[in-house]
């Protein structure tokens, strides 16, 4: 209980971070942050209204000229200091992330927090390498080069499943490139976004460079996207909401980056290492309670391995330990809310009419009755066009289907509107090479599923959106490319002028 009251004390001034200070929202409505493991309200705050968004954008706009004029080395130094601050507060970040999301503190400690620190260190280095095309004479009479410039105030919207990492993925490339930012976290998970902004201030980033507005999507979120002084919107979330964001951004011709839903295939060929595939499927489908847009959700297994895969995954899922997220021994915590848990359960219950629930498929009672828990679930025998195969479940649920030929397996893997991530499992380099070429997804893993690294881009194909997070490729989202061309001749009357007027003498 002491830690929960510390959370209240830490954000006693409010859950909006604007111009370098915490303050309450002005919407006139409140929001509770609920521990999904217990159903207990651990913090209540005033939501941001449109006036708060306007103030945050004004603070970001005021900070932009000086921050964009800072040298790459100065911005790099600030981000190196931020990485050090984050490292010093790693335990607090892990606790806060676990509390608001219900994710096991082991996952937060070993994945979310160190990944964020590494991402910060990466962008500290990348800030010095905002390169354009070096000068050259591409026309005989001119020298050209390319400048890469900051774009201005970025408005970003982050989801609830990885609040810390998603905040970092939005903030870091934007500020490394010289922009300022207003970030709206999910209103049910504001803690670590606010803590990240406070850490940035402690590291010496000027007030107004990083601002947080904790508000609801229909007012704070839509105002942020539509704001005339916001030059770019970066959104991570569901595809339906992404479409709404795109509609609003189109009205002001605002630059847009969308990282949307996923329905990742897990393709197991008949020469795969079966034990590796089983362990990879359980880990890949249960990470963060399956609330991960890259999680393994559709396992396609070539028929010779199908039965052994189903029995192996079911047996391994049954060993997964549900428990208190604060206990390092816990493997699987609750889902984000009871409402979301019930949505997952309803999808599984509907699947019973056309498929077989091999294991799981229920919310545990007893010690877990007050939390939003759901058991690891394996479904077999669902048709390819069924809801659980085609739609995001976003819970600890894996659907497994058989296939016969490589052609069929690849066709099934691509048979979805989404294209965010996928994996292929085989010992044959030629078969895996073909799969990496033909699967339409932004990331294809071979004999693994889930690992991400700061140096490589993250983003999707098709209904999974466009644009990249992480890596130097993300700077394409957060910079303007300007062509600069110098005349080298000092000739007043150029020959090409005669194309427009006059005679050639």
Short mmCIF file of C-alpha atoms in Angstrom, two decimals:
data_model
loop_
_atom_site.label_atom_id
_atom_site.label_comp_id
_atom_site.label_asym_id
_atom_site.label_seq_id
_atom_site.Cartn_x
_atom_site.Cartn_y
_atom_site.Cartn_z
CA UNK A 1 0.00 0.00 0.00
CA UNK A 2 2.86 2.39 0.70
CA UNK A 3 3.97 2.36 -2.93
CA UNK A 4 0.44 3.10 -4.10
CA UNK A 5 0.23 6.18 -1.88
CA UNK A 6 3.65 7.26 -3.18
CA UNK A 7 2.16 7.23 -6.67
CA UNK A 8 -0.58 9.56 -5.48
CA UNK A 9 1.96 11.81 -3.82
CA UNK A 10 4.20 11.88 -6.88
CA UNK A 11 1.39 13.17 -9.09
CA UNK A 12 -0.47 15.17 -6.46
CA UNK A 13 -0.14 18.29 -8.61
CA UNK A 14 -1.94 16.61 -11.51
CA UNK A 15 -1.34 14.33 -14.48
CA UNK A 16 -0.59 16.97 -17.12
CA UNK A 17 3.07 17.90 -17.76
CA UNK A 18 3.07 21.16 -19.70
CA UNK A 19 5.93 23.59 -20.09
CA UNK A 20 8.02 21.78 -17.50
CA UNK A 21 5.55 21.38 -14.65
CA UNK A 22 2.77 19.09 -13.47
CA UNK A 23 -0.70 20.54 -13.29
CA UNK A 24 -4.31 19.32 -13.17
CA UNK A 25 -6.48 18.98 -16.23
CA UNK A 26 -9.35 21.34 -17.01
CA UNK A 27 -11.91 19.06 -18.67
CA UNK A 28 -14.07 18.89 -15.55
CA UNK A 29 -13.96 15.08 -15.64
CA UNK A 30 -11.87 12.65 -13.66
CA UNK A 31 -10.19 9.38 -14.52
CA UNK A 32 -9.24 6.54 -12.18
CA UNK A 33 -6.12 4.47 -12.70
CA UNK A 34 -7.00 0.94 -11.59
CA UNK A 35 -4.64 -1.85 -10.60
CA UNK A 36 -5.96 -4.63 -12.88
CA UNK A 37 -4.65 -7.31 -10.52
CA UNK A 38 -6.98 -6.22 -7.71
CA UNK A 39 -9.54 -3.83 -9.18
CA UNK A 40 -8.34 -1.18 -6.71
CA UNK A 41 -8.26 2.48 -7.74
CA UNK A 42 -4.69 3.63 -7.10
CA UNK A 43 -4.90 7.18 -8.46
CA UNK A 44 -7.59 9.57 -9.67
CA UNK A 45 -6.89 12.70 -11.68
CA UNK A 46 -8.52 15.41 -13.75
CA UNK A 47 -8.46 14.66 -17.47
CA UNK A 48 -6.98 17.07 -19.97
CA UNK A 49 -9.39 19.21 -21.92
CA UNK A 50 -8.92 21.06 -25.18
CA UNK A 51 -7.49 24.08 -23.32
CA UNK A 52 -4.75 21.90 -21.88
CA UNK A 53 -3.88 20.61 -25.34
CA UNK A 54 -3.71 24.18 -26.61
CA UNK A 55 -1.40 25.14 -23.74
CA UNK A 56 0.84 22.12 -24.35
CA UNK A 57 1.11 22.87 -28.06
CA UNK A 58 1.88 26.51 -27.28
CA UNK A 59 4.65 25.41 -24.89
CA UNK A 60 6.08 23.08 -27.51
CA UNK A 61 5.90 25.77 -30.18
CA UNK A 62 7.69 28.26 -27.94
CA UNK A 63 10.47 25.76 -27.22
CA UNK A 64 10.95 24.73 -30.85
CA UNK A 65 13.18 27.55 -32.18
CA UNK A 66 15.91 27.11 -29.57
CA UNK A 67 15.74 23.31 -29.49
CA UNK A 68 15.82 22.95 -33.28
CA UNK A 69 18.78 25.35 -33.39
CA UNK A 70 20.76 23.28 -30.86
CA UNK A 71 23.65 21.39 -32.40
CA UNK A 72 23.38 17.65 -32.91
CA UNK A 73 26.03 17.28 -30.24
CA UNK A 74 24.00 19.29 -27.72
CA UNK A 75 20.87 17.23 -28.36
CA UNK A 76 22.95 14.05 -28.17
CA UNK A 77 24.44 15.05 -24.82
CA UNK A 78 20.96 15.75 -23.41
CA UNK A 79 19.73 12.31 -24.47
CA UNK A 80 22.81 10.62 -23.00
CA UNK A 81 21.99 12.34 -19.71
CA UNK A 82 18.39 11.17 -20.05
CA UNK A 83 19.55 7.56 -20.47
CA UNK A 84 21.54 7.92 -17.24
CA UNK A 85 18.54 9.37 -15.36
CA UNK A 86 16.33 6.54 -16.58
CA UNK A 87 18.89 3.97 -15.55
CA UNK A 88 19.03 5.46 -12.06
CA UNK A 89 15.25 5.28 -11.74
CA UNK A 90 14.80 1.89 -13.41
CA UNK A 91 13.18 0.20 -10.40
CA UNK A 92 10.60 2.99 -10.01
CA UNK A 93 9.73 2.82 -13.71
CA UNK A 94 9.30 -0.96 -13.54
CA UNK A 95 7.05 -0.73 -10.50
CA UNK A 96 4.88 2.03 -12.00
CA UNK A 97 4.54 0.21 -15.32
CA UNK A 98 3.55 -3.01 -13.58
CA UNK A 99 1.05 -1.24 -11.33
CA UNK A 100 -0.85 0.58 -14.05
CA UNK A 101 -0.80 -2.23 -16.63
CA UNK A 102 -0.85 -5.39 -14.54
CA UNK A 103 2.16 -6.73 -16.38
CA UNK A 104 4.55 -8.88 -14.32
CA UNK A 105 7.28 -6.78 -12.76
CA UNK A 106 9.77 -9.30 -14.17
CA UNK A 107 8.70 -8.35 -17.69
CA UNK A 108 8.85 -4.64 -16.91
CA UNK A 109 12.27 -5.03 -15.26
CA UNK A 110 13.83 -7.22 -17.94
CA UNK A 111 12.10 -5.96 -21.10
CA UNK A 112 10.21 -2.66 -20.95
CA UNK A 113 12.61 -0.59 -18.87
CA UNK A 114 15.98 -1.77 -20.24
CA UNK A 115 14.59 -1.60 -23.76
CA UNK A 116 13.61 2.02 -23.17
CA UNK A 117 17.01 2.90 -21.74
CA UNK A 118 18.73 1.27 -24.70
CA UNK A 119 16.45 3.11 -27.13
CA UNK A 120 17.37 6.38 -25.41
CA UNK A 121 21.07 5.63 -25.69
CA UNK A 122 20.63 4.72 -29.36
CA UNK A 123 18.94 8.01 -30.22
CA UNK A 124 21.54 9.90 -28.24
CA UNK A 125 24.06 8.57 -30.76
CA UNK A 126 21.74 8.82 -33.76
CA UNK A 127 21.16 12.53 -33.08
CA UNK A 128 24.67 13.15 -34.43
CA UNK A 129 23.95 11.35 -37.71
CA UNK A 130 21.07 13.19 -39.32
CA UNK A 131 22.71 12.88 -42.69
CA UNK A 132 21.58 14.08 -46.10
CA UNK A 133 23.12 13.52 -49.52
CA UNK A 134 26.58 15.07 -49.59
CA UNK A 135 27.28 17.91 -51.99
CA UNK A 136 27.70 17.02 -55.64
CA UNK A 137 27.32 18.34 -59.17
CA UNK A 138 24.28 16.51 -60.48
CA UNK A 139 23.84 19.28 -63.02
CA UNK A 140 26.95 20.51 -64.81
CA UNK A 141 26.34 24.08 -63.69
CA UNK A 142 25.14 23.53 -60.13
CA UNK A 143 26.10 22.02 -56.80
CA UNK A 144 23.33 20.30 -54.85
CA UNK A 145 23.04 18.96 -51.35
CA UNK A 146 20.25 17.81 -49.07
CA UNK A 147 19.42 19.29 -45.69
CA UNK A 148 17.45 17.31 -43.13
CA UNK A 149 15.52 19.72 -40.93
CA UNK A 150 13.22 19.46 -37.93
CA UNK A 151 9.55 19.80 -38.78
CA UNK A 152 8.11 21.53 -35.70
CA UNK A 153 5.58 20.45 -33.07
CA UNK A 154 4.73 16.75 -33.14
CA UNK A 155 1.49 15.46 -31.64
CA UNK A 156 1.71 11.81 -30.61
CA UNK A 157 -0.80 9.35 -29.21
CA UNK A 158 0.44 6.22 -27.44
CA UNK A 159 -1.43 3.06 -26.37
CA UNK A 160 -1.94 1.38 -23.00
CA UNK A 161 -0.17 -1.93 -23.61
CA UNK A 162 3.42 -0.59 -23.50
CA UNK A 163 3.05 2.92 -22.06
CA UNK A 164 6.74 3.47 -21.32
CA UNK A 165 8.20 1.99 -24.47
CA UNK A 166 5.62 3.61 -26.73
CA UNK A 167 6.21 7.00 -25.11
CA UNK A 168 9.94 6.58 -25.76
CA UNK A 169 9.39 5.42 -29.34
CA UNK A 170 7.40 8.60 -29.98
CA UNK A 171 9.47 11.11 -28.03
CA UNK A 172 13.04 10.06 -28.76
CA UNK A 173 13.30 10.30 -32.57
CA UNK A 174 11.22 13.47 -32.53
CA UNK A 175 13.43 15.34 -30.07
CA UNK A 176 16.68 13.84 -31.40
CA UNK A 177 15.81 15.39 -34.76
CA UNK A 178 15.19 18.79 -33.15
CA UNK A 179 11.41 18.75 -32.82
CA UNK A 180 9.27 19.36 -29.78
CA UNK A 181 6.41 17.09 -28.81
CA UNK A 182 3.06 16.80 -27.11
CA UNK A 183 2.29 13.19 -26.20
CA UNK A 184 -1.10 11.87 -25.17
CA UNK A 185 -0.78 8.56 -23.34
CA UNK A 186 -3.77 6.30 -22.83
CA UNK A 187 -5.74 7.89 -20.02
CA UNK A 188 -5.75 4.63 -18.03
CA UNK A 189 -1.92 4.35 -18.03
CA UNK A 190 -0.35 7.81 -17.63
CA UNK A 191 2.30 7.13 -14.96
CA UNK A 192 5.42 6.23 -16.90
CA UNK A 193 4.84 8.78 -19.66
CA UNK A 194 4.73 11.49 -17.01
CA UNK A 195 7.81 10.03 -15.33
CA UNK A 196 9.64 9.96 -18.67
CA UNK A 197 8.88 13.65 -19.23
CA UNK A 198 10.08 14.47 -15.71
CA UNK A 199 13.27 12.49 -16.34
CA UNK A 200 13.83 14.48 -19.53
CA UNK A 201 13.55 17.69 -17.55
CA UNK A 202 15.99 16.34 -14.94
CA UNK A 203 18.39 15.53 -17.77
CA UNK A 204 18.35 19.14 -18.89
CA UNK A 205 16.00 19.11 -21.85
CA UNK A 206 14.44 22.60 -21.93
CA UNK A 207 10.92 23.13 -20.64
CA UNK A 208 8.37 22.68 -23.40
CA UNK A 209 10.40 20.20 -25.45
CA UNK A 210 8.46 17.26 -23.99
CA UNK A 211 4.84 17.75 -22.87
CA UNK A 212 2.26 15.20 -21.71
CA UNK A 213 -1.52 15.63 -21.85
CA UNK A 214 -3.44 12.84 -20.14
CA UNK A 215 -6.91 12.96 -21.60
CA UNK A 216 -9.58 11.05 -23.47
CA UNK A 217 -9.33 10.41 -27.17
CA UNK A 218 -12.50 12.12 -28.29
CA UNK A 219 -11.53 15.49 -26.84
CA UNK A 220 -7.82 15.72 -26.00
CA UNK A 221 -6.74 13.26 -28.69
CA UNK A 222 -8.81 14.69 -31.50
CA UNK A 223 -7.89 18.26 -30.56
CA UNK A 224 -4.21 17.33 -30.66
CA UNK A 225 -4.48 15.77 -34.13
CA UNK A 226 -6.53 18.68 -35.49
CA UNK A 227 -4.49 21.46 -33.88
CA UNK A 228 -3.28 23.91 -36.54
CA UNK A 229 0.17 24.22 -34.94
CA UNK A 230 0.80 20.47 -34.91
CA UNK A 231 2.68 19.55 -38.08
CA UNK A 232 2.79 15.79 -37.60
CA UNK A 233 0.75 13.13 -35.83
CA UNK A 234 2.22 9.80 -34.74
CA UNK A 235 -0.39 7.30 -33.56
CA UNK A 236 -0.08 3.75 -32.23
CA UNK A 237 -3.29 1.86 -31.57
CA UNK A 238 -6.09 -0.04 -33.22
CA UNK A 239 -6.79 0.14 -36.93
CA UNK A 240 -10.34 1.54 -36.52
CA UNK A 241 -9.07 4.41 -34.35
CA UNK A 242 -6.16 4.89 -36.75
CA UNK A 243 -8.65 5.46 -39.56
CA UNK A 244 -10.33 8.16 -37.50
CA UNK A 245 -6.96 9.80 -36.81
CA UNK A 246 -6.23 9.75 -40.54
CA UNK A 247 -9.55 11.43 -41.31
CA UNK A 248 -8.81 14.27 -38.91
CA UNK A 249 -5.21 14.67 -40.10
CA UNK A 250 -6.31 14.77 -43.74
CA UNK A 251 -8.40 17.88 -43.08
CA UNK A 252 -5.28 19.88 -42.18
CA UNK A 253 -2.84 17.97 -44.42
CA UNK A 254 -0.90 16.96 -41.33
CA UNK A 255 1.95 14.50 -41.76
CA UNK A 256 0.93 11.11 -40.41
CA UNK A 257 2.64 8.04 -38.98
CA UNK A 258 0.43 5.08 -38.06
CA UNK A 259 1.39 1.88 -36.25
CA UNK A 260 -1.83 -0.08 -36.06
CA UNK A 261 -3.11 -3.57 -35.35
CA UNK A 262 -1.58 -6.93 -36.13
CA UNK A 263 -2.45 -10.60 -36.42
CA UNK A 264 0.98 -12.16 -36.60
CA UNK A 265 1.33 -15.59 -38.24
CA UNK A 266 3.66 -18.16 -36.70
CA UNK A 267 4.57 -20.49 -39.59
CA UNK A 268 6.03 -23.86 -38.60
CA UNK A 269 7.44 -25.93 -41.49
CA UNK A 270 7.82 -29.69 -41.20
CA UNK A 271 11.61 -29.60 -40.70
CA UNK A 272 11.45 -27.13 -37.79
CA UNK A 273 12.96 -27.77 -34.39
CA UNK A 274 9.68 -28.75 -32.72
CA UNK A 275 10.79 -27.99 -29.15
CA UNK A 276 12.04 -24.55 -30.18
CA UNK A 277 8.79 -23.82 -32.00
CA UNK A 278 6.67 -24.89 -29.02
CA UNK A 279 8.61 -22.71 -26.59
CA UNK A 280 8.64 -19.84 -29.06
CA UNK A 281 4.89 -20.08 -29.57
CA UNK A 282 4.12 -19.98 -25.85
CA UNK A 283 6.46 -17.05 -25.21
CA UNK A 284 5.40 -15.24 -28.38
CA UNK A 285 1.69 -15.58 -27.70
CA UNK A 286 1.75 -14.79 -23.97
CA UNK A 287 4.12 -11.82 -23.82
CA UNK A 288 2.38 -8.96 -22.02
CA UNK A 289 -0.67 -11.21 -21.66
CA UNK A 290 -0.91 -11.39 -25.45
CA UNK A 291 -1.62 -7.65 -25.48
CA UNK A 292 1.01 -7.01 -28.11
CA UNK A 293 0.34 -6.18 -31.74
CA UNK A 294 3.28 -8.37 -32.80
CA UNK A 295 2.35 -11.31 -30.55
CA UNK A 296 2.05 -14.74 -32.15
CA UNK A 297 -1.68 -15.21 -32.65
CA UNK A 298 -2.07 -17.56 -35.64
CA UNK A 299 0.12 -20.67 -35.64
CA UNK A 300 0.15 -22.52 -38.97
CA UNK A 301 1.83 -25.88 -38.56
CA UNK A 302 2.68 -28.26 -41.39
CA UNK A 303 0.68 -31.43 -40.91
CA UNK A 304 3.50 -33.86 -39.91
CA UNK A 305 4.20 -31.71 -36.81
CA UNK A 306 0.67 -30.49 -36.13
CA UNK A 307 -0.52 -32.95 -33.46
CA UNK A 308 2.74 -32.86 -31.53
CA UNK A 309 2.78 -29.06 -31.68
CA UNK A 310 -0.79 -28.79 -30.33
CA UNK A 311 -0.14 -31.18 -27.44
CA UNK A 312 3.24 -29.61 -26.67
CA UNK A 313 1.95 -26.04 -26.60
CA UNK A 314 -1.06 -27.04 -24.46
CA UNK A 315 1.16 -28.83 -21.95
CA UNK A 316 3.57 -25.92 -21.73
CA UNK A 317 0.78 -23.36 -21.37
CA UNK A 318 -0.55 -25.31 -18.42
CA UNK A 319 2.74 -24.72 -16.56
CA UNK A 320 2.49 -20.92 -16.84
CA UNK A 321 2.13 -19.33 -13.40
CA UNK A 322 -0.58 -16.72 -12.91
CA UNK A 323 0.02 -14.47 -9.94
CA UNK A 324 0.57 -11.09 -8.38
CA UNK A 325 2.38 -8.90 -10.93
CA UNK A 326 4.62 -7.58 -8.14
CA UNK A 327 5.94 -11.10 -7.50
CA UNK A 328 9.05 -11.80 -9.63
CA UNK A 329 7.97 -15.46 -9.87
CA UNK A 330 4.74 -14.54 -11.72
CA UNK A 331 4.69 -15.46 -15.41
CA UNK A 332 1.30 -14.02 -16.41
CA UNK A 333 -0.53 -11.13 -14.84
CA UNK A 334 -4.02 -9.80 -15.51
CA UNK A 335 -5.25 -8.13 -18.67
CA UNK A 336 -5.50 -4.37 -18.72
CA UNK A 337 -9.13 -4.07 -17.53
CA UNK A 338 -12.03 -6.30 -16.59
CA UNK A 339 -13.89 -4.99 -19.64
CA UNK A 340 -11.06 -6.05 -21.92
CA UNK A 341 -10.83 -9.44 -20.18
CA UNK A 342 -14.54 -9.97 -20.80
CA UNK A 343 -14.12 -9.07 -24.47
CA UNK A 344 -11.36 -11.68 -24.84
CA UNK A 345 -13.46 -14.26 -23.02
CA UNK A 346 -16.45 -13.56 -25.26
CA UNK A 347 -14.39 -14.17 -28.41
CA UNK A 348 -13.15 -17.48 -27.02
CA UNK A 349 -16.67 -18.47 -25.99
CA UNK A 350 -17.99 -17.76 -29.48
CA UNK A 351 -15.17 -19.89 -30.91
CA UNK A 352 -16.46 -22.91 -29.00
CA UNK A 353 -19.22 -23.10 -31.59
CA UNK A 354 -16.81 -23.81 -34.43
CA UNK A 355 -13.46 -24.83 -32.89
CA UNK A 356 -11.94 -26.73 -29.97
CA UNK A 357 -10.54 -24.99 -26.91
CA UNK A 358 -7.60 -27.28 -26.10
CA UNK A 359 -6.60 -25.62 -22.85
CA UNK A 360 -7.51 -22.48 -20.91
CA UNK A 361 -10.53 -20.58 -22.09
CA UNK A 362 -11.59 -19.29 -18.70
CA UNK A 363 -11.06 -16.62 -16.09
CA UNK A 364 -9.64 -18.17 -12.90
CA UNK A 365 -11.48 -17.76 -9.63
CA UNK A 366 -10.21 -18.05 -6.09
CA UNK A 367 -7.34 -15.71 -5.33
CA UNK A 368 -7.68 -14.18 -8.79
CA UNK A 369 -11.41 -13.40 -8.72
CA UNK A 370 -10.98 -9.64 -8.22
CA UNK A 371 -8.42 -9.22 -10.98
CA UNK A 372 -8.76 -9.15 -14.78
CA UNK A 373 -7.03 -12.51 -15.19
CA UNK A 374 -7.51 -14.98 -18.05
CA UNK A 375 -5.82 -18.33 -18.46
CA UNK A 376 -3.42 -19.07 -21.33
CA UNK A 377 -5.63 -20.44 -24.10
CA UNK A 378 -5.03 -22.63 -27.15
CA UNK A 379 -7.70 -23.02 -29.82
CA UNK A 380 -7.50 -25.64 -32.58
CA UNK A 381 -9.66 -26.42 -35.58
CA UNK A 382 -10.94 -22.90 -36.29
CA UNK A 383 -11.73 -22.13 -39.95
CA UNK A 384 -9.42 -19.67 -41.69
CA UNK A 385 -12.23 -17.17 -42.14
CA UNK A 386 -13.38 -17.32 -38.50
CA UNK A 387 -13.30 -14.43 -36.05
CA UNK A 388 -10.47 -15.77 -33.90
CA UNK A 389 -8.25 -16.24 -36.96
CA UNK A 390 -8.98 -12.94 -38.69
CA UNK A 391 -9.59 -10.47 -35.83
CA UNK A 392 -7.30 -9.19 -33.09
CA UNK A 393 -8.01 -10.92 -29.78
CA UNK A 394 -5.31 -9.05 -27.83
CA UNK A 395 -5.17 -11.58 -25.04
CA UNK A 396 -3.30 -14.78 -24.06
CA UNK A 397 -4.87 -16.78 -26.88
CA UNK A 398 -3.15 -18.73 -29.66
CA UNK A 399 -5.07 -20.28 -32.56
CA UNK A 400 -3.41 -23.20 -34.38
CA UNK A 401 -4.27 -24.50 -37.85
CA UNK A 402 -2.68 -27.22 -40.05
CA UNK A 403 -1.45 -26.88 -43.63
CA UNK A 404 0.06 -29.25 -46.18
CA UNK A 405 2.36 -27.48 -48.66
CA UNK A 406 4.68 -24.51 -48.33
CA UNK A 407 2.55 -22.67 -50.89
CA UNK A 408 -0.53 -23.18 -48.75
CA UNK A 409 1.21 -22.13 -45.55
CA UNK A 410 2.49 -18.88 -47.06
CA UNK A 411 -0.91 -18.11 -48.55
CA UNK A 412 -2.57 -18.63 -45.16
CA UNK A 413 0.04 -16.47 -43.43
CA UNK A 414 -0.76 -13.59 -45.81
CA UNK A 415 -4.52 -14.12 -45.64
CA UNK A 416 -5.30 -11.25 -43.27
CA UNK A 417 -5.75 -7.48 -43.59
CA UNK A 418 -2.76 -6.96 -41.29
CA UNK A 419 0.97 -7.06 -41.94
CA UNK A 420 2.92 -6.01 -38.87
CA UNK A 421 5.01 -9.04 -37.91
CA UNK A 422 5.42 -12.77 -38.61
CA UNK A 423 7.78 -15.64 -37.99
CA UNK A 424 8.86 -18.77 -39.86
CA UNK A 425 10.35 -21.88 -38.26
CA UNK A 426 12.54 -24.22 -40.31
CA UNK A 427 16.09 -25.57 -40.53
CA UNK A 428 16.16 -25.02 -44.31
CA UNK A 429 17.69 -21.69 -45.31
CA UNK A 430 16.04 -21.76 -48.72
CA UNK A 431 12.55 -22.32 -47.32
CA UNK A 432 13.00 -19.61 -44.70
CA UNK A 433 14.49 -17.29 -47.32
CA UNK A 434 11.41 -17.72 -49.47
CA UNK A 435 9.15 -17.04 -46.50
CA UNK A 436 10.96 -13.83 -45.58
CA UNK A 437 10.52 -12.62 -49.16
CA UNK A 438 6.88 -13.60 -49.59
CA UNK A 439 5.30 -12.87 -46.20
CA UNK A 440 3.85 -9.37 -46.30
CA UNK A 441 4.85 -7.96 -42.93
CA UNK A 442 7.11 -5.22 -41.61
CA UNK A 443 9.15 -7.70 -39.56
CA UNK A 444 9.73 -11.40 -40.23
CA UNK A 445 11.63 -13.42 -37.65
CA UNK A 446 13.31 -16.72 -38.46
CA UNK A 447 13.26 -19.34 -35.69
CA UNK A 448 12.24 -16.76 -33.11
CA UNK A 449 9.32 -14.46 -32.46
CA UNK A 450 9.18 -11.08 -30.63
CA UNK A 451 12.75 -9.74 -30.13
CA UNK A 452 13.22 -6.11 -31.15
CA UNK A 453 16.35 -3.97 -31.18
CA UNK A 454 16.85 -0.23 -31.26
CA UNK A 455 18.92 -0.30 -34.44
CA UNK A 456 16.19 -1.90 -36.57
CA UNK A 457 12.85 -0.37 -37.67
CA UNK A 458 9.41 -1.34 -36.45
CA UNK A 459 6.34 -0.75 -38.61
CA UNK A 460 3.81 -2.52 -40.76
CA UNK A 461 2.31 -3.26 -44.14
CA UNK A 462 -1.34 -3.11 -45.23
CA UNK A 463 -3.87 -2.35 -42.46
CA UNK A 464 -1.05 -2.34 -39.89
CA UNK A 465 -0.17 1.18 -40.95
CA UNK A 466 2.86 2.96 -42.36
CA UNK A 467 6.03 4.62 -41.14
CA UNK A 468 8.72 3.33 -38.79
CA UNK A 469 9.47 3.53 -35.10
CA UNK A 470 12.97 3.00 -33.70
CA UNK A 471 16.19 2.97 -35.78
CA UNK A 472 17.57 5.73 -37.97
CA UNK A 473 14.72 5.01 -40.39
CA UNK A 474 12.35 6.74 -37.96
CA UNK A 475 13.98 10.06 -38.81
CA UNK A 476 12.17 9.87 -42.15
CA UNK A 477 9.00 10.52 -40.15
CA UNK A 478 10.36 13.40 -38.07
CA UNK A 479 12.40 15.46 -40.53
CA UNK A 480 11.88 17.55 -43.64
CA UNK A 481 14.11 16.91 -46.62
CA UNK A 482 15.25 20.09 -48.35
CA UNK A 483 17.15 20.24 -51.63
CA UNK A 484 19.59 23.16 -51.79
CA UNK A 485 21.07 24.06 -55.23
CA UNK A 486 23.85 26.58 -55.93
CA UNK A 487 24.64 28.07 -59.32
CA UNK A 488 28.34 27.64 -60.05
CA UNK A 489 28.63 29.69 -63.27
CA UNK A 490 28.11 33.33 -62.24
CA UNK A 491 26.56 33.79 -65.68
CA UNK A 492 23.74 36.33 -65.69
CA UNK A 493 22.14 35.32 -69.01
CA UNK A 494 21.90 31.55 -68.90
CA UNK A 495 21.21 29.47 -71.95
CA UNK A 496 18.18 27.81 -70.35
CA UNK A 497 16.55 31.26 -70.02
CA UNK A 498 16.11 31.20 -73.79
CA UNK A 499 13.70 28.31 -73.27
CA UNK A 500 11.41 30.83 -71.60
CA UNK A 501 12.02 34.11 -73.51
CA UNK A 502 14.19 35.78 -76.10
CA UNK A 503 16.41 34.48 -78.86
CA UNK A 504 19.68 32.68 -78.68
CA UNK A 505 22.27 34.97 -80.22
#
